[in-house]
PDB file of C-alpha atoms in Angstrom:
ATOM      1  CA  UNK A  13      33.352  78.109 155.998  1.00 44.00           C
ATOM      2  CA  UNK A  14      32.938  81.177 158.589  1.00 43.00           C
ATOM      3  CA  UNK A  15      36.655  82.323 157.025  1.00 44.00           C
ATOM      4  CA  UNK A  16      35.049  82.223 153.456  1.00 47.00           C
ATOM      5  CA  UNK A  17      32.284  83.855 154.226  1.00 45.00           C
ATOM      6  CA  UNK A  18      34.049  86.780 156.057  1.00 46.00           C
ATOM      7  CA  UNK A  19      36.641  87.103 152.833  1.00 46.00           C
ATOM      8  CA  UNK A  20      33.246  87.155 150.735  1.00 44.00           C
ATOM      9  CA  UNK A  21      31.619  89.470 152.749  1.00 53.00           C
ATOM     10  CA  UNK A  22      34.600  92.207 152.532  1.00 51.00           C
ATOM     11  CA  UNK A  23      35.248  91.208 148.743  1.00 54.00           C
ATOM     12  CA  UNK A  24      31.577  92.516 148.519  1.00 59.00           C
ATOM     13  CA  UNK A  25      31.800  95.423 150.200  1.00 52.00           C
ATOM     14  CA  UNK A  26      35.434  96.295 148.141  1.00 54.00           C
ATOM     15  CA  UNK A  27      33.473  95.696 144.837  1.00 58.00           C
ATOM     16  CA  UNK A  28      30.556  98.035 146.006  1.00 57.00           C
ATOM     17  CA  UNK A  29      32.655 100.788 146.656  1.00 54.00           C
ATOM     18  CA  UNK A  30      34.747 100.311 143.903  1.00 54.00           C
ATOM     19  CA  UNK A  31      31.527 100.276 141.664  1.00 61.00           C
ATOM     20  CA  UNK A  32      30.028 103.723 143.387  1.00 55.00           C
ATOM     21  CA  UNK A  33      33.461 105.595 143.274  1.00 53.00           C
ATOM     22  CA  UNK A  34      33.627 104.594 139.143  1.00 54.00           C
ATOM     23  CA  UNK A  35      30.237 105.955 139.034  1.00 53.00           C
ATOM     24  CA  UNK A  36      30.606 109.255 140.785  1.00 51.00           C
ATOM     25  CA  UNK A  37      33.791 109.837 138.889  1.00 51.00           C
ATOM     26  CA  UNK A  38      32.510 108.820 135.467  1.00 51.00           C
ATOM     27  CA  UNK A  39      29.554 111.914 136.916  1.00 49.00           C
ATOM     28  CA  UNK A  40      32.150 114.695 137.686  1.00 54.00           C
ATOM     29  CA  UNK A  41      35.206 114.061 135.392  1.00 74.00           C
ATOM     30  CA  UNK A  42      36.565 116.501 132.687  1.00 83.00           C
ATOM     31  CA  UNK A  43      35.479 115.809 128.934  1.00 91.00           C
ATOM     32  CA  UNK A  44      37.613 117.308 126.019  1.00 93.00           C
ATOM     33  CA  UNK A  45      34.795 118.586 123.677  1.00 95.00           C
ATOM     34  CA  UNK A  46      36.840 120.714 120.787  1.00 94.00           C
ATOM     35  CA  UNK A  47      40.429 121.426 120.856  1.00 94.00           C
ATOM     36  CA  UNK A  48      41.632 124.663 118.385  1.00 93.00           C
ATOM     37  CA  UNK A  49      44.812 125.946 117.281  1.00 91.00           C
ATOM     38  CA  UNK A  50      44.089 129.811 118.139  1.00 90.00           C
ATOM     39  CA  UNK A  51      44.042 130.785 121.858  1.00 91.00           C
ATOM     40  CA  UNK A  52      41.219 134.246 120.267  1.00 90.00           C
ATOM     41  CA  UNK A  53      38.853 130.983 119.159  1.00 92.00           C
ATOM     42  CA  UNK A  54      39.697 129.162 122.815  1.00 93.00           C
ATOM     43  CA  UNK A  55      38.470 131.949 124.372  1.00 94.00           C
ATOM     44  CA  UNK A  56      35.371 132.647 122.437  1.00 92.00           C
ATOM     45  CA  UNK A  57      34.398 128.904 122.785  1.00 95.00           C
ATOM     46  CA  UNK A  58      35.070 129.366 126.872  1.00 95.00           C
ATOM     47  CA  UNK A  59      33.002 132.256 126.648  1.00 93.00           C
ATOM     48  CA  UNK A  60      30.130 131.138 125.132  1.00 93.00           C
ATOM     49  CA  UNK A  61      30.062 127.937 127.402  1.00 94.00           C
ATOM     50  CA  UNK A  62      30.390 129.345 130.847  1.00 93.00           C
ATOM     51  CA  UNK A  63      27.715 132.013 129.778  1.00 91.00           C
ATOM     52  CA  UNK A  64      25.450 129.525 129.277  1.00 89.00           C
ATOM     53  CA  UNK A  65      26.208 128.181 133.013  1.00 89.00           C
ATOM     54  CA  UNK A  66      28.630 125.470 131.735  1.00 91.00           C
ATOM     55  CA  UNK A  67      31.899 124.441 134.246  1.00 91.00           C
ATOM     56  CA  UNK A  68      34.334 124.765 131.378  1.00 93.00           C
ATOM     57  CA  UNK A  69      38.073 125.478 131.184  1.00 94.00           C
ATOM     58  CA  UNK A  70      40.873 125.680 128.433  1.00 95.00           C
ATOM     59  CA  UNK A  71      44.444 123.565 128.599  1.00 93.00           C
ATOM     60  CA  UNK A  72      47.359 124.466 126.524  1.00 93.00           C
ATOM     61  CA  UNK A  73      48.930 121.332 124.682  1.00 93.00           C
ATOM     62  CA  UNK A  74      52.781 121.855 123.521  1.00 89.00           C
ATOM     63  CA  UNK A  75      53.392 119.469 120.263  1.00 85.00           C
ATOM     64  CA  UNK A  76      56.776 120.337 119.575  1.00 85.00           C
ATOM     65  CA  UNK A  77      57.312 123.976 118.434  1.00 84.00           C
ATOM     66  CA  UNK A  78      53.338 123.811 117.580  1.00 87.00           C
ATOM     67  CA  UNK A  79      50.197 125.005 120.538  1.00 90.00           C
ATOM     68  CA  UNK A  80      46.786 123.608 120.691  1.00 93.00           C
ATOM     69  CA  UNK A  81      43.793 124.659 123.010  1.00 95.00           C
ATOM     70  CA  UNK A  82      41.705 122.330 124.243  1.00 95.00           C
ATOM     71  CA  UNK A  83      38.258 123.034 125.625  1.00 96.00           C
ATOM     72  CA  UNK A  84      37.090 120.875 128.534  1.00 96.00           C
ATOM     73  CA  UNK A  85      33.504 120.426 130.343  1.00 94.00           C
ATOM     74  CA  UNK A  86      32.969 119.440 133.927  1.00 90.00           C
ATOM     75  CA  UNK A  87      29.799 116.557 134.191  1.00 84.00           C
ATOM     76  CA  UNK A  88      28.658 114.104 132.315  1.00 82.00           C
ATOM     77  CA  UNK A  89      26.708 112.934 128.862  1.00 85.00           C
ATOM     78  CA  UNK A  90      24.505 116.061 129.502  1.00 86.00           C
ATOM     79  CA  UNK A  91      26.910 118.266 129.936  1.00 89.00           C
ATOM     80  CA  UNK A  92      28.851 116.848 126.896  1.00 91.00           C
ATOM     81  CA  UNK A  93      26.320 117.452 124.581  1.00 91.00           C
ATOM     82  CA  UNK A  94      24.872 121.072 125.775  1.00 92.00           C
ATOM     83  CA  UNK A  95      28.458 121.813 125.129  1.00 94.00           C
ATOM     84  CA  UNK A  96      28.550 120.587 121.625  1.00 94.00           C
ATOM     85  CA  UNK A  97      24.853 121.787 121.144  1.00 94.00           C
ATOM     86  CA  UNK A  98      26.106 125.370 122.066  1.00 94.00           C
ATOM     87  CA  UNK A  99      29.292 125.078 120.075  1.00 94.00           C
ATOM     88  CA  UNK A 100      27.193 124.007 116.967  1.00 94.00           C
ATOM     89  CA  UNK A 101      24.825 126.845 117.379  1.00 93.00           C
ATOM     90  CA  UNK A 102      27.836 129.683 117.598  1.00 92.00           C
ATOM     91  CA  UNK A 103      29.571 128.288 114.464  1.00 91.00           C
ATOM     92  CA  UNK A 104      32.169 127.398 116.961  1.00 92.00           C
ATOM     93  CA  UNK A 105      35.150 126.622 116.431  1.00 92.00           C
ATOM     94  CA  UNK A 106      34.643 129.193 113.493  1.00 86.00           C
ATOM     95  CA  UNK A 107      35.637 127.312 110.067  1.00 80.00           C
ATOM     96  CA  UNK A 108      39.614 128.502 108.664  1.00 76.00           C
ATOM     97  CA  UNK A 109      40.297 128.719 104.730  1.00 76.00           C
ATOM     98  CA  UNK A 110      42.900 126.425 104.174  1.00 77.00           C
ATOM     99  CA  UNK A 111      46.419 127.970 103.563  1.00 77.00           C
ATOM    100  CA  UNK A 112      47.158 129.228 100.397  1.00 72.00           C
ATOM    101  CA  UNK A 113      50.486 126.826  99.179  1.00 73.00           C
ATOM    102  CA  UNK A 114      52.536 127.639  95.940  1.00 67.00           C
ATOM    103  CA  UNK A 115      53.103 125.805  93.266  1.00 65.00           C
ATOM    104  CA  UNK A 116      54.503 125.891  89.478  1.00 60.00           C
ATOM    105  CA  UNK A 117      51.549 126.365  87.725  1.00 58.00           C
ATOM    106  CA  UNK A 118      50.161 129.423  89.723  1.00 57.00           C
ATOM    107  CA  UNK A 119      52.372 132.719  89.560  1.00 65.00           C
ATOM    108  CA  UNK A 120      53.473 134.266  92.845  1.00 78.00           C
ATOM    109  CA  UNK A 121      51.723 137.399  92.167  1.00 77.00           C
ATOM    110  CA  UNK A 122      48.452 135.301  92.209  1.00 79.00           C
ATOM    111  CA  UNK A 123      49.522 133.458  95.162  1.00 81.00           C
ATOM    112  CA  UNK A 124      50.161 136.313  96.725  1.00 84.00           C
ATOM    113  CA  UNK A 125      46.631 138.171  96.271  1.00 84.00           C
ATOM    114  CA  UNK A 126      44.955 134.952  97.385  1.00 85.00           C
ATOM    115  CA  UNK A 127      46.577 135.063 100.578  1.00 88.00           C
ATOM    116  CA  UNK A 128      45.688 138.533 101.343  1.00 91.00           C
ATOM    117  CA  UNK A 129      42.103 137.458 100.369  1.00 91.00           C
ATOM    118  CA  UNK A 130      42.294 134.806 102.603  1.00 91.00           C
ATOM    119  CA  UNK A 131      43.969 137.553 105.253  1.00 93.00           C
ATOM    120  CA  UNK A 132      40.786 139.625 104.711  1.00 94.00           C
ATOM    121  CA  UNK A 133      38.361 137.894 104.619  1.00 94.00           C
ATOM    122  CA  UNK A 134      38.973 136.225 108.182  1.00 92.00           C
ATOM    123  CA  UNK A 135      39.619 139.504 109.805  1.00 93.00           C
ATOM    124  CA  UNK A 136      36.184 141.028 108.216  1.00 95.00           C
ATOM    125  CA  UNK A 137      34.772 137.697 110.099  1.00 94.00           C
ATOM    126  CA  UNK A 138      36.909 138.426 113.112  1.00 91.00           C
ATOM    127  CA  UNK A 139      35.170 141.663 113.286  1.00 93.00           C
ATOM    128  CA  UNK A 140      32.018 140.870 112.490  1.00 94.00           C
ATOM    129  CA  UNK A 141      31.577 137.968 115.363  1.00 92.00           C
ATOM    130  CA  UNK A 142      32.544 141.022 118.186  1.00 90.00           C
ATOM    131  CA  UNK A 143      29.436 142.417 117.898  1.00 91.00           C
ATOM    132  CA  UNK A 144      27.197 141.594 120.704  1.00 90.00           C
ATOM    133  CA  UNK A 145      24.467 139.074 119.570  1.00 90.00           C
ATOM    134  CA  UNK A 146      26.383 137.403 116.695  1.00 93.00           C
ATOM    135  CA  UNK A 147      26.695 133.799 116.315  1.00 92.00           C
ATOM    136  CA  UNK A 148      28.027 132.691 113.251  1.00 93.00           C
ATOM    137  CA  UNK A 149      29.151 134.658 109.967  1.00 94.00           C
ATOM    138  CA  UNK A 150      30.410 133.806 107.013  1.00 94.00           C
ATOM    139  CA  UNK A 151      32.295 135.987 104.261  1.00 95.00           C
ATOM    140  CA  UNK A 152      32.532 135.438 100.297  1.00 95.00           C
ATOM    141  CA  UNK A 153      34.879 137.792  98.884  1.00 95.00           C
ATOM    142  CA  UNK A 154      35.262 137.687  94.942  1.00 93.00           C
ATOM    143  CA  UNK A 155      38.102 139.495  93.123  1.00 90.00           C
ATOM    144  CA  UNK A 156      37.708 141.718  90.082  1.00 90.00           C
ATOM    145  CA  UNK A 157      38.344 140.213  87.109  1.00 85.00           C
ATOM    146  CA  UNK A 158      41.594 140.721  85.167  1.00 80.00           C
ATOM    147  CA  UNK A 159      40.924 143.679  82.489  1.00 77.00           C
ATOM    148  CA  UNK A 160      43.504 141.962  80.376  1.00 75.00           C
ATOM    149  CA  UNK A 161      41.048 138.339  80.297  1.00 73.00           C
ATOM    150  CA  UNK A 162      38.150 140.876  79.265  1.00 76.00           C
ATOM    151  CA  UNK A 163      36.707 143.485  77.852  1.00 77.00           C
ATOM    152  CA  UNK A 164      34.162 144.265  80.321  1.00 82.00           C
ATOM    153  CA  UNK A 165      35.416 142.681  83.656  1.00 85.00           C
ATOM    154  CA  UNK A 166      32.877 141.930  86.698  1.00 89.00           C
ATOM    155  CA  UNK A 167      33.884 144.335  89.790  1.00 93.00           C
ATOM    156  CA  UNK A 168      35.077 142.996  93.244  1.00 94.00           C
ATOM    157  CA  UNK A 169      31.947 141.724  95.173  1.00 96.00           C
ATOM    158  CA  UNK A 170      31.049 140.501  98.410  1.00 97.00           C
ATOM    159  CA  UNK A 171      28.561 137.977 100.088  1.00 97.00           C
ATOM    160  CA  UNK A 172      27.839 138.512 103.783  1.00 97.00           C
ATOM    161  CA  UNK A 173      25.844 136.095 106.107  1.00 96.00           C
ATOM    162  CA  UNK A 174      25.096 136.884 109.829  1.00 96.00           C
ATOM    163  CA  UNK A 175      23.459 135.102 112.362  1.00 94.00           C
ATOM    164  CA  UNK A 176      21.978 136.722 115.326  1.00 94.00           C
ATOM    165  CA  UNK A 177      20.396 135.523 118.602  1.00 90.00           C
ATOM    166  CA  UNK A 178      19.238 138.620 120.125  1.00 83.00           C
ATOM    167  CA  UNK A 179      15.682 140.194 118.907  1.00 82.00           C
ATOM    168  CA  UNK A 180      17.376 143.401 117.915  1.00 84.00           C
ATOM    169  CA  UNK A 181      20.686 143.474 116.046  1.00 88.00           C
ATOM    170  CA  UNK A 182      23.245 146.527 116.210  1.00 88.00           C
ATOM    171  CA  UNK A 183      24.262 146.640 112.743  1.00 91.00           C
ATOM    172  CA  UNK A 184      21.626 146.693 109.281  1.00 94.00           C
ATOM    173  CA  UNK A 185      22.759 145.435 106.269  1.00 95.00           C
ATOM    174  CA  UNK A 186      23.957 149.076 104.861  1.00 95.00           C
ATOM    175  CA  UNK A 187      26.373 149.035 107.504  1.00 96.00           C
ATOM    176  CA  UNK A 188      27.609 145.825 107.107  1.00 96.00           C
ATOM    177  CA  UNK A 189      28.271 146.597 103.346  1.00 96.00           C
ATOM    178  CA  UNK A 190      30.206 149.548 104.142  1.00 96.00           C
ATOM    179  CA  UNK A 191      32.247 148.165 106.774  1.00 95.00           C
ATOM    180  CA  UNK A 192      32.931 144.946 104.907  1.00 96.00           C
ATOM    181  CA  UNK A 193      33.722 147.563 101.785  1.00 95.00           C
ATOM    182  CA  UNK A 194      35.814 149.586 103.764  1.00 94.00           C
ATOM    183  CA  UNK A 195      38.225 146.860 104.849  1.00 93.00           C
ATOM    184  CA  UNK A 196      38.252 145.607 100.917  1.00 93.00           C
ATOM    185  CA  UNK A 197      40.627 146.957  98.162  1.00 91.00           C
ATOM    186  CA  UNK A 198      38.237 148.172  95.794  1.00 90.00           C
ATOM    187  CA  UNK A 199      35.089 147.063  97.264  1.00 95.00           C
ATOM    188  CA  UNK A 200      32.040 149.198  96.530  1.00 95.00           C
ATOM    189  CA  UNK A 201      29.287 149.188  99.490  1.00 95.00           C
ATOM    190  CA  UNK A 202      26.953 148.262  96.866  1.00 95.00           C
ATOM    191  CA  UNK A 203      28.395 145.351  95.609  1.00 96.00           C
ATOM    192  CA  UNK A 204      28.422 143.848  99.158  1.00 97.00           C
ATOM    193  CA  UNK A 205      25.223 141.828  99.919  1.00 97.00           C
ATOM    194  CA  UNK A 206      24.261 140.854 103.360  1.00 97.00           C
ATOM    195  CA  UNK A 207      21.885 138.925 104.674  1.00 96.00           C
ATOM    196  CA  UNK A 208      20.644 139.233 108.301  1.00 95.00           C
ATOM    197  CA  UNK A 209      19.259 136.698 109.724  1.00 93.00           C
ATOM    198  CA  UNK A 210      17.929 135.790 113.323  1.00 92.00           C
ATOM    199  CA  UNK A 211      18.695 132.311 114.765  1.00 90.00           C
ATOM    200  CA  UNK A 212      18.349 131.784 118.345  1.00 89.00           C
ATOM    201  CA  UNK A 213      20.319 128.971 120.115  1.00 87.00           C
ATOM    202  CA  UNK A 214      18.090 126.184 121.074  1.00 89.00           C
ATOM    203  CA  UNK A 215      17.216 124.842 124.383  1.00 88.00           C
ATOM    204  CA  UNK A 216      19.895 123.384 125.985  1.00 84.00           C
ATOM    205  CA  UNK A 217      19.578 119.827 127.650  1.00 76.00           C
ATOM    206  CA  UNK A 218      18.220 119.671 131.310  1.00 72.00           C
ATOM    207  CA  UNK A 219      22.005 119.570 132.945  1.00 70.00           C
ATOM    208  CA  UNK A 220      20.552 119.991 136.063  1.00 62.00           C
ATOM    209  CA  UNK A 221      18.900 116.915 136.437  1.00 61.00           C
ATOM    210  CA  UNK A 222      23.046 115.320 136.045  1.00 57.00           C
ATOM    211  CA  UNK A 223      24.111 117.741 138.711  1.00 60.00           C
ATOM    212  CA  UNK A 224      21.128 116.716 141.251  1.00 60.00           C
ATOM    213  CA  UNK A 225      22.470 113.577 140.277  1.00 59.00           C
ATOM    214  CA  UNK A 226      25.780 113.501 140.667  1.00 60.00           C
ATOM    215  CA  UNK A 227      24.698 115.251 144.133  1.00 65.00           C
ATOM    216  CA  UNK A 228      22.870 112.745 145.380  1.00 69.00           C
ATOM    217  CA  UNK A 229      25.949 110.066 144.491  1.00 65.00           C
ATOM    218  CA  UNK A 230      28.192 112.215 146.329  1.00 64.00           C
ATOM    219  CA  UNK A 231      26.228 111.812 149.587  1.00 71.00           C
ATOM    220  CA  UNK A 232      25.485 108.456 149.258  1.00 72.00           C
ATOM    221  CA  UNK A 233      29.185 107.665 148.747  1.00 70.00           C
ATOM    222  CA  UNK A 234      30.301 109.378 152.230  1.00 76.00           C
ATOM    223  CA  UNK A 235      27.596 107.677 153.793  1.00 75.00           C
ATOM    224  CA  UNK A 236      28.246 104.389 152.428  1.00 70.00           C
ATOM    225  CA  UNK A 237      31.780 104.922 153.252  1.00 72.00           C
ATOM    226  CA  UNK A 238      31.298 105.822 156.418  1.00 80.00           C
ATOM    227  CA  UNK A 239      29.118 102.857 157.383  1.00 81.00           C
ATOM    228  CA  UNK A 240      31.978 100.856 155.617  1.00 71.00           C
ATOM    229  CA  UNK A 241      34.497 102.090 157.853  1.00 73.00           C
ATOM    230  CA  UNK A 242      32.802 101.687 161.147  1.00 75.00           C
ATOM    231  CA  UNK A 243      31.566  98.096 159.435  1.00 75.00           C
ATOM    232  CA  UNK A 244      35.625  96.944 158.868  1.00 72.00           C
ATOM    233  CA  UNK A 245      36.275  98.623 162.384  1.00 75.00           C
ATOM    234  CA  UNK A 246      34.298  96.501 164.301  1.00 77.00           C
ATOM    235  CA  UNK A 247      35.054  93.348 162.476  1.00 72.00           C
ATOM    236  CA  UNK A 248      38.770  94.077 163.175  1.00 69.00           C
ATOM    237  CA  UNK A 249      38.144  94.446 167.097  1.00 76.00           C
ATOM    238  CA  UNK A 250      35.980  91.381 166.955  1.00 73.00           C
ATOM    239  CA  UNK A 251      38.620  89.447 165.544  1.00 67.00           C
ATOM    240  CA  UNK A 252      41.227  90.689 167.808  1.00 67.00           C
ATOM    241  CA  UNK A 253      39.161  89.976 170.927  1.00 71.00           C
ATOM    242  CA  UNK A 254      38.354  86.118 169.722  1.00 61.00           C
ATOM    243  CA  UNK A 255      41.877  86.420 169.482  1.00 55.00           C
ATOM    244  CA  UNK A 256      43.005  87.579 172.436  1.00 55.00           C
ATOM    245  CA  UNK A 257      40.427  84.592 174.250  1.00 54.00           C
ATOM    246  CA  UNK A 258      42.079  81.734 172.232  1.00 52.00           C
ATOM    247  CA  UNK A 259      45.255  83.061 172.927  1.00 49.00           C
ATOM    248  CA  UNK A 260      43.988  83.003 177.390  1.00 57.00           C
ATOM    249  CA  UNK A 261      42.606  79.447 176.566  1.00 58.00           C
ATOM    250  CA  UNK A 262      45.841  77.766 175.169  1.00 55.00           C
ATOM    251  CA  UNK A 263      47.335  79.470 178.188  1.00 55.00           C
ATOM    252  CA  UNK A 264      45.269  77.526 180.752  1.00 53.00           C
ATOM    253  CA  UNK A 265      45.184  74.437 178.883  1.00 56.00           C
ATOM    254  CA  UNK A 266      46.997  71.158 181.089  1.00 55.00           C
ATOM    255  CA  UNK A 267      46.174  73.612 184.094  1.00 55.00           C
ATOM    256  CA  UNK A 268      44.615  70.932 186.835  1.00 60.00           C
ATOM    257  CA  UNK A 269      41.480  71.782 188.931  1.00 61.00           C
ATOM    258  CA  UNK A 270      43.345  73.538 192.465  1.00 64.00           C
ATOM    259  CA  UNK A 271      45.481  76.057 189.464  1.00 58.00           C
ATOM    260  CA  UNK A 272      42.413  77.200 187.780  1.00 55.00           C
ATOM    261  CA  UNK A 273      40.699  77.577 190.977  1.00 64.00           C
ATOM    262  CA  UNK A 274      42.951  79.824 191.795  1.00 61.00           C
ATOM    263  CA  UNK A 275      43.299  81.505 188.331  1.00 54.00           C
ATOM    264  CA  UNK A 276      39.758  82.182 188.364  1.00 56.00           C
ATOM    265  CA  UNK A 277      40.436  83.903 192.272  1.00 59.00           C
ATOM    266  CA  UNK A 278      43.203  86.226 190.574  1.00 55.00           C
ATOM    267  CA  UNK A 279      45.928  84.686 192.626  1.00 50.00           C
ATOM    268  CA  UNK A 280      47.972  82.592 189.608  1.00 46.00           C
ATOM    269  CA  UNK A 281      47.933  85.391 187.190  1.00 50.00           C
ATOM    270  CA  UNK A 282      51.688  86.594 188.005  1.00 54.00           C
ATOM    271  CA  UNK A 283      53.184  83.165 187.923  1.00 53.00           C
ATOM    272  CA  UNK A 284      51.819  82.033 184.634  1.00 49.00           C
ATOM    273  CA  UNK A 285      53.078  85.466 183.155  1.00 57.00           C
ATOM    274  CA  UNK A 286      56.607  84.403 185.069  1.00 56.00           C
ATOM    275  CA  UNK A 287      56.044  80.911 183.106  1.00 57.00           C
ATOM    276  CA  UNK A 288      55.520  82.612 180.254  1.00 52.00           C
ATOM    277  CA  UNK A 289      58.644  84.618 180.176  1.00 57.00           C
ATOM    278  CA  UNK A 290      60.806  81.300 181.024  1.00 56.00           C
ATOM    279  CA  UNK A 291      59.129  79.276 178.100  1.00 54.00           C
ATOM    280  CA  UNK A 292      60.273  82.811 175.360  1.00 52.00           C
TER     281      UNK A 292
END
């Protein structure tokens, strides 16, 4: 009964620390929260979370001749979702027109100027989210009509949205035109319409309150390991010392009265170690 209770006892304690390490690591492991194909958009996503006092890192994923980015936050559920929160509210990762593929019933020449829109129109965006304050934009470009399908063809045109989070922007919209004109084949700066608009990130989550958390795990799992340790400790010198006296009692046992007289006096002790040495 005492040797179940002992194995109970330690099975406890096992399980206990088992259940506190799971919890502090489940606190402080690494969550994958976006992974991109573009190490420019990795960065911009890293940026934008360790500004805003997130533990965040990037890891490079090899599939074959292909490379992947994947963005990772240190915590837990709080962390996880000021992360996404931020991501969200940066237009992050930044949507990517789908390739332009070829086909039969489309000319090359056509396929052709659609991938250069495409081209353009992602670097105009490229630019456009450098400027300090900018959190998500999104460019329309429309080609001029063919002046073989019409008579009186519409001109190239433009559609420009910006999103700002800082009270005063560096750009207005007549510079936005003509730099959005300029990097357009026969773009005029007045068929380019922008709108500005201001859209502050919202309050992130209280992450803090995870951290104090996680803090307070941490010390409570050295302490609880420490007690553990000096806990196992002295159950391991208690059993070797109950031991060691049943091992001294089956050594005196069939001993008469006159030889443990004179055990107890000290004067036997070297002729039952001799006996002992005969009997290995």
């Amino acid at each position: 009964m005492m040797l179940n209770m002992k194995q109970f006892s330690v099975r406890s304690l096992a399980v206990l620390l088992l259940m506190l390490g799971l919890a502090f690591l489940s606190g402080c492991s690494e969550q994958k929260v976006q992974t991109v194909k573009e190490e420019t958009e990795a960065n911009r996503i890293l940026d934008v979370l360790l500004a805003s006092g997130l533990s965040a890192s990037k890891r490079e994923v090899a599939n074959g001749d292909e490379r992947s980015y994947e963005i990772v936050v240190a915590g837990g559920e709080d962390e996880f979702k000021a992360a996404i929160q931020l991501m969200d509210d940066h237009c992050l990762p930044q949507p990517v027109p789908p390739p332009v593929e070829s086909s039969g019933l489309v000319s090359s020449l056509e396929v052709e100027k659609a991938r250069e829109l495409r081209r353009i129109k992602i670097n105009i965006e490229s630019q456009l989210r450098n400027f300090p304050g900018v959190t998500c934009v999104d460019v329309n470009l429309v080609q001029p009509e063919d002046k073989s399908l019409s008579l009186d063809p519409y001109p190239a045109s433009a559609t420009v949205l910006v999103k700002h989070k800082s009270e005063k922007f560096g750009l207005n919209v007549d510079q936005i035109g003509r730099m959005v004109a300029g990097g357009v084949p026969g773009l005029k700066p007045d068929k380019v319409f922008v709108t500005l608009t201001k859209s502050p990130p919202r309050p992130l989550p209280d992450i803090d309150r995870g951290r104090n958390l996680r803090r307070i795990l941490w010390v409570v799992g050295i302490g609880f390991t420490t007690i553990l340790l000096f806990v196992a400790l002295a159950w391991a010198i208690r059993k070797r010392t109950a031991g060691d006296e049943l091992y001294d009692s089956s050594r005196v046992e069939g001993l008469t009265e006159e030889e443990l007289s004179e055990l107890e006096s000290g004067n036997v002790s070297e002729q039952i170690e001799g006996e002992a040495q005969e009997n290995d």
